[in-house]
Short mmCIF file of C-alpha atoms and ligand atoms in Angstrom, two decimals:
data_model
loop_
_atom_site.label_atom_id
_atom_site.label_comp_id
_atom_site.label_asym_id
_atom_site.label_seq_id
_atom_site.Cartn_x
_atom_site.Cartn_y
_atom_site.Cartn_z
CA MET F 1 0.00 0.00 0.00
CA ASN F 2 1.25 3.44 -0.85
CA TRP F 3 1.83 6.04 1.79
CA THR F 4 3.26 9.49 1.97
CA GLN F 5 5.67 10.59 4.63
CA ILE F 6 5.80 14.05 6.10
CA VAL F 7 8.90 14.54 8.17
CA VAL F 8 9.05 17.33 10.70
CA PHE F 9 12.16 17.54 12.83
CA GLY F 10 12.85 19.51 15.95
CA SER F 11 16.30 20.35 17.20
CA LEU F 12 17.00 20.77 20.89
CA THR F 13 20.55 21.64 21.91
CA GLY F 14 22.56 18.77 20.56
CA PHE F 15 20.00 16.08 19.92
CA THR F 16 17.05 15.80 17.63
CA LEU F 17 13.68 14.33 18.21
CA GLY F 18 11.33 13.99 15.33
CA TRP F 19 7.60 13.55 15.43
CA THR F 20 6.19 12.68 12.03
CA TYR F 21 2.74 12.66 10.49
CA HIS F 22 1.70 10.26 7.77
CA TYR F 23 -1.40 9.64 5.71
CA SER F 24 -2.61 6.92 3.40
CA THR F 25 -3.29 7.36 -0.28
CA GLU F 26 -5.97 4.69 -0.21
CA THR F 27 -9.24 4.79 1.68
CA MET F 28 -10.28 2.35 4.39
CA ASN F 29 -12.80 2.13 7.20
CA TRP F 30 -11.91 3.55 10.61
CA ALA F 31 -10.81 0.26 12.19
CA GLU F 32 -8.70 -0.63 9.16
CA ALA F 33 -7.21 2.84 9.19
CA ARG F 34 -6.18 2.56 12.83
CA LYS F 35 -4.67 -0.88 12.22
CA TRP F 36 -2.77 0.50 9.23
CA CYS F 37 -1.38 3.28 11.43
CA GLN F 38 -0.37 0.85 14.17
CA THR F 39 1.27 -1.50 11.69
CA ASN F 40 3.25 1.14 9.84
CA PHE F 41 3.67 3.94 12.40
CA SER F 42 2.68 4.50 16.04
CA ASP F 43 -1.08 5.03 15.93
CA MET F 44 -3.85 7.10 14.40
CA VAL F 45 -3.51 10.83 14.93
CA VAL F 46 -4.55 12.15 18.32
CA ILE F 47 -4.98 15.92 18.35
CA GLN F 48 -4.06 17.71 21.55
CA ASN F 49 -4.84 21.35 20.83
CA GLN F 50 -6.00 23.77 18.14
CA LEU F 51 -2.46 24.49 17.02
CA GLU F 52 -1.86 20.84 16.26
CA ASN F 53 -5.25 20.58 14.57
CA ASP F 54 -4.41 23.43 12.23
CA TYR F 55 -0.88 22.24 11.66
CA LEU F 56 -2.03 18.73 10.78
CA VAL F 57 -4.53 20.11 8.26
CA SER F 58 -1.82 22.23 6.68
CA LEU F 59 0.16 19.05 5.97
CA LEU F 60 -2.72 17.05 4.49
CA PRO F 61 -3.72 17.28 0.82
CA PRO F 62 -6.63 19.65 0.22
CA ARG F 63 -9.78 17.88 -0.99
CA ASN F 64 -12.96 19.33 -2.45
CA SER F 65 -15.29 16.55 -1.35
CA SER F 66 -15.56 13.34 0.64
CA PRO F 67 -13.67 11.17 1.43
CA TYR F 68 -11.62 13.17 3.89
CA PHE F 69 -9.33 11.90 6.67
CA TRP F 70 -10.03 9.79 9.76
CA ILE F 71 -8.73 11.01 13.10
CA GLY F 72 -8.37 9.07 16.35
CA ILE F 73 -11.51 10.11 18.19
CA THR F 74 -14.48 7.79 18.51
CA LYS F 75 -17.27 6.45 20.69
CA THR F 76 -19.17 3.17 20.83
CA TYR F 77 -22.79 4.25 21.36
CA ALA F 78 -24.89 7.33 20.77
CA ASN F 79 -24.97 8.94 24.21
CA GLU F 80 -21.34 8.28 25.06
CA THR F 81 -18.78 11.06 25.31
CA TRP F 82 -16.30 11.32 22.45
CA ARG F 83 -12.90 10.02 23.46
CA TRP F 84 -9.48 10.01 21.89
CA ILE F 85 -7.64 6.74 21.43
CA GLY F 86 -4.60 6.18 23.61
CA ASN F 87 -5.72 8.47 26.46
CA ASN F 88 -3.20 11.09 25.43
CA SER F 89 -5.71 13.84 24.81
CA THR F 90 -8.93 15.04 26.32
CA TRP F 91 -8.97 18.09 24.12
CA MET F 92 -12.21 19.19 22.51
CA GLY F 93 -12.16 22.65 21.01
CA ASN F 94 -15.17 24.93 21.11
CA GLU F 95 -14.96 25.27 17.35
CA SER F 96 -13.77 21.79 16.43
CA TRP F 97 -17.00 20.56 14.87
CA ALA F 98 -18.25 21.73 11.51
CA GLU F 99 -21.55 23.59 11.49
CA ASN F 100 -24.46 21.35 12.49
CA GLU F 101 -22.08 18.55 13.47
CA PRO F 102 -21.93 16.14 15.17
CA ASN F 103 -25.38 15.26 13.83
CA ASN F 104 -25.27 11.46 14.10
CA GLU F 105 -27.12 11.48 10.81
CA HIS F 106 -27.23 7.73 10.32
CA SER F 107 -27.74 7.04 14.05
CA THR F 108 -24.42 5.22 13.97
CA GLU F 109 -21.92 7.98 13.31
CA PHE F 110 -19.38 7.04 15.95
CA CYS F 111 -16.15 7.95 14.17
CA VAL F 112 -14.72 11.32 13.16
CA GLU F 113 -13.24 12.72 9.97
CA ILE F 114 -11.42 16.00 9.56
CA TYR F 115 -12.20 18.17 6.55
CA THR F 116 -9.36 19.37 4.36
CA SER F 117 -11.62 21.36 2.05
CA ARG F 118 -10.92 25.00 1.35
CA GLY F 119 -13.14 27.57 2.98
CA HIS F 120 -14.81 27.82 6.37
CA ASN F 121 -15.05 24.07 7.05
CA ARG F 122 -11.33 23.49 6.64
CA GLY F 123 -9.96 21.70 9.69
CA LYS F 124 -13.43 21.09 11.14
CA TRP F 125 -14.71 17.69 12.24
CA ASN F 126 -17.67 15.58 11.18
CA ASP F 127 -19.03 12.44 12.81
CA GLU F 128 -19.35 9.63 10.29
CA LYS F 129 -20.22 5.97 10.08
CA CYS F 130 -17.15 3.98 11.07
CA ASN F 131 -17.46 1.68 8.07
CA ALA F 132 -17.23 4.60 5.63
CA ARG F 133 -13.98 4.64 3.69
CA LYS F 134 -11.63 7.56 4.29
CA TYR F 135 -7.91 8.20 4.30
CA ALA F 136 -5.89 7.35 7.41
CA THR F 137 -3.93 9.97 9.33
CA CYS F 138 -1.19 8.58 11.55
CA TYR F 139 1.68 9.79 13.68
CA LYS F 140 5.00 8.20 14.46
CA ALA F 141 6.71 8.96 17.74
CA GLN F 142 10.49 8.62 17.86
CA CYS F 143 10.92 8.02 21.58
CA THR F 144 13.68 5.69 22.66
CA SER F 145 14.58 4.39 26.09
CA SER F 146 17.19 7.14 26.43
CA THR F 147 14.62 9.88 25.90
CA CYS F 148 11.99 8.32 28.11
CA ASP F 149 11.49 10.17 31.39
CA ARG F 150 9.33 8.48 34.02
CA GLY F 151 7.12 6.91 31.42
CA ARG F 152 6.73 10.09 29.41
CA CYS F 153 8.54 11.25 26.34
CA HIS F 154 8.38 14.75 24.96
CA GLU F 155 8.96 15.42 21.32
CA ILE F 156 9.11 18.74 19.61
CA ILE F 157 7.58 19.43 16.26
CA ASN F 158 9.50 22.12 14.51
CA ASN F 159 8.82 23.34 11.03
CA VAL F 160 12.36 23.45 9.68
CA TRP F 161 11.21 25.04 6.45
CA SER F 162 9.87 28.19 8.01
CA VAL F 163 10.14 29.39 11.56
CA PRO F 164 13.15 27.95 13.46
CA ARG F 165 11.39 27.43 16.76
CA PRO F 166 9.26 24.68 18.23
CA ILE F 167 5.57 25.10 17.63
CA LEU F 168 4.30 22.02 19.42
CA ILE F 169 5.49 19.71 22.14
CA MET F 170 4.01 16.23 21.93
CA GLU F 171 3.81 13.92 24.89
CA THR F 172 3.62 10.17 24.57
CA SER F 173 3.89 7.34 27.02
CA CYS F 174 7.02 5.22 26.72
CA ALA F 175 8.90 2.40 28.41
CA PRO F 176 11.71 3.57 30.71
CA PRO F 177 15.16 1.98 30.24
CA1 LIG D 201 -22.16 13.86 10.67
#
């Protein structure tokens, strides 16, 4: 299966940690998309704040219509709270959802896509049926035992092509040495 790699490196006084985003070029349902992320990278994208949301969208290919891109937030029944996979984020922005979403239109819209259209819906979310086919968005953490600190690893995303300063610090769980 084809995939595209987006490499974003951060430099921090002598050593480099890189957090990378990746997306598929073929569509798949949400569960397949997560498995694809786990097989090839770390996991499906978990968004931790608006800055990351916007940055992720800036890296994804613009699309004019569905299918868009799955992200790692889901629920299992209608009245349940939305939750991110991996427990690394509880973030829910006030303006995350597209207008009139989440609408649970098919009564079973328990997965979430992110729009990469141009215009006012760009970067907004929509609840969708989990068996719909969309592109996968994944991240790969680069933590090693030497950068693991009490079960947590911090990685800096730094856009080396523009501003030479960290724009995001990502936290993941890791295994201590
Ligand atoms: Ca919807």
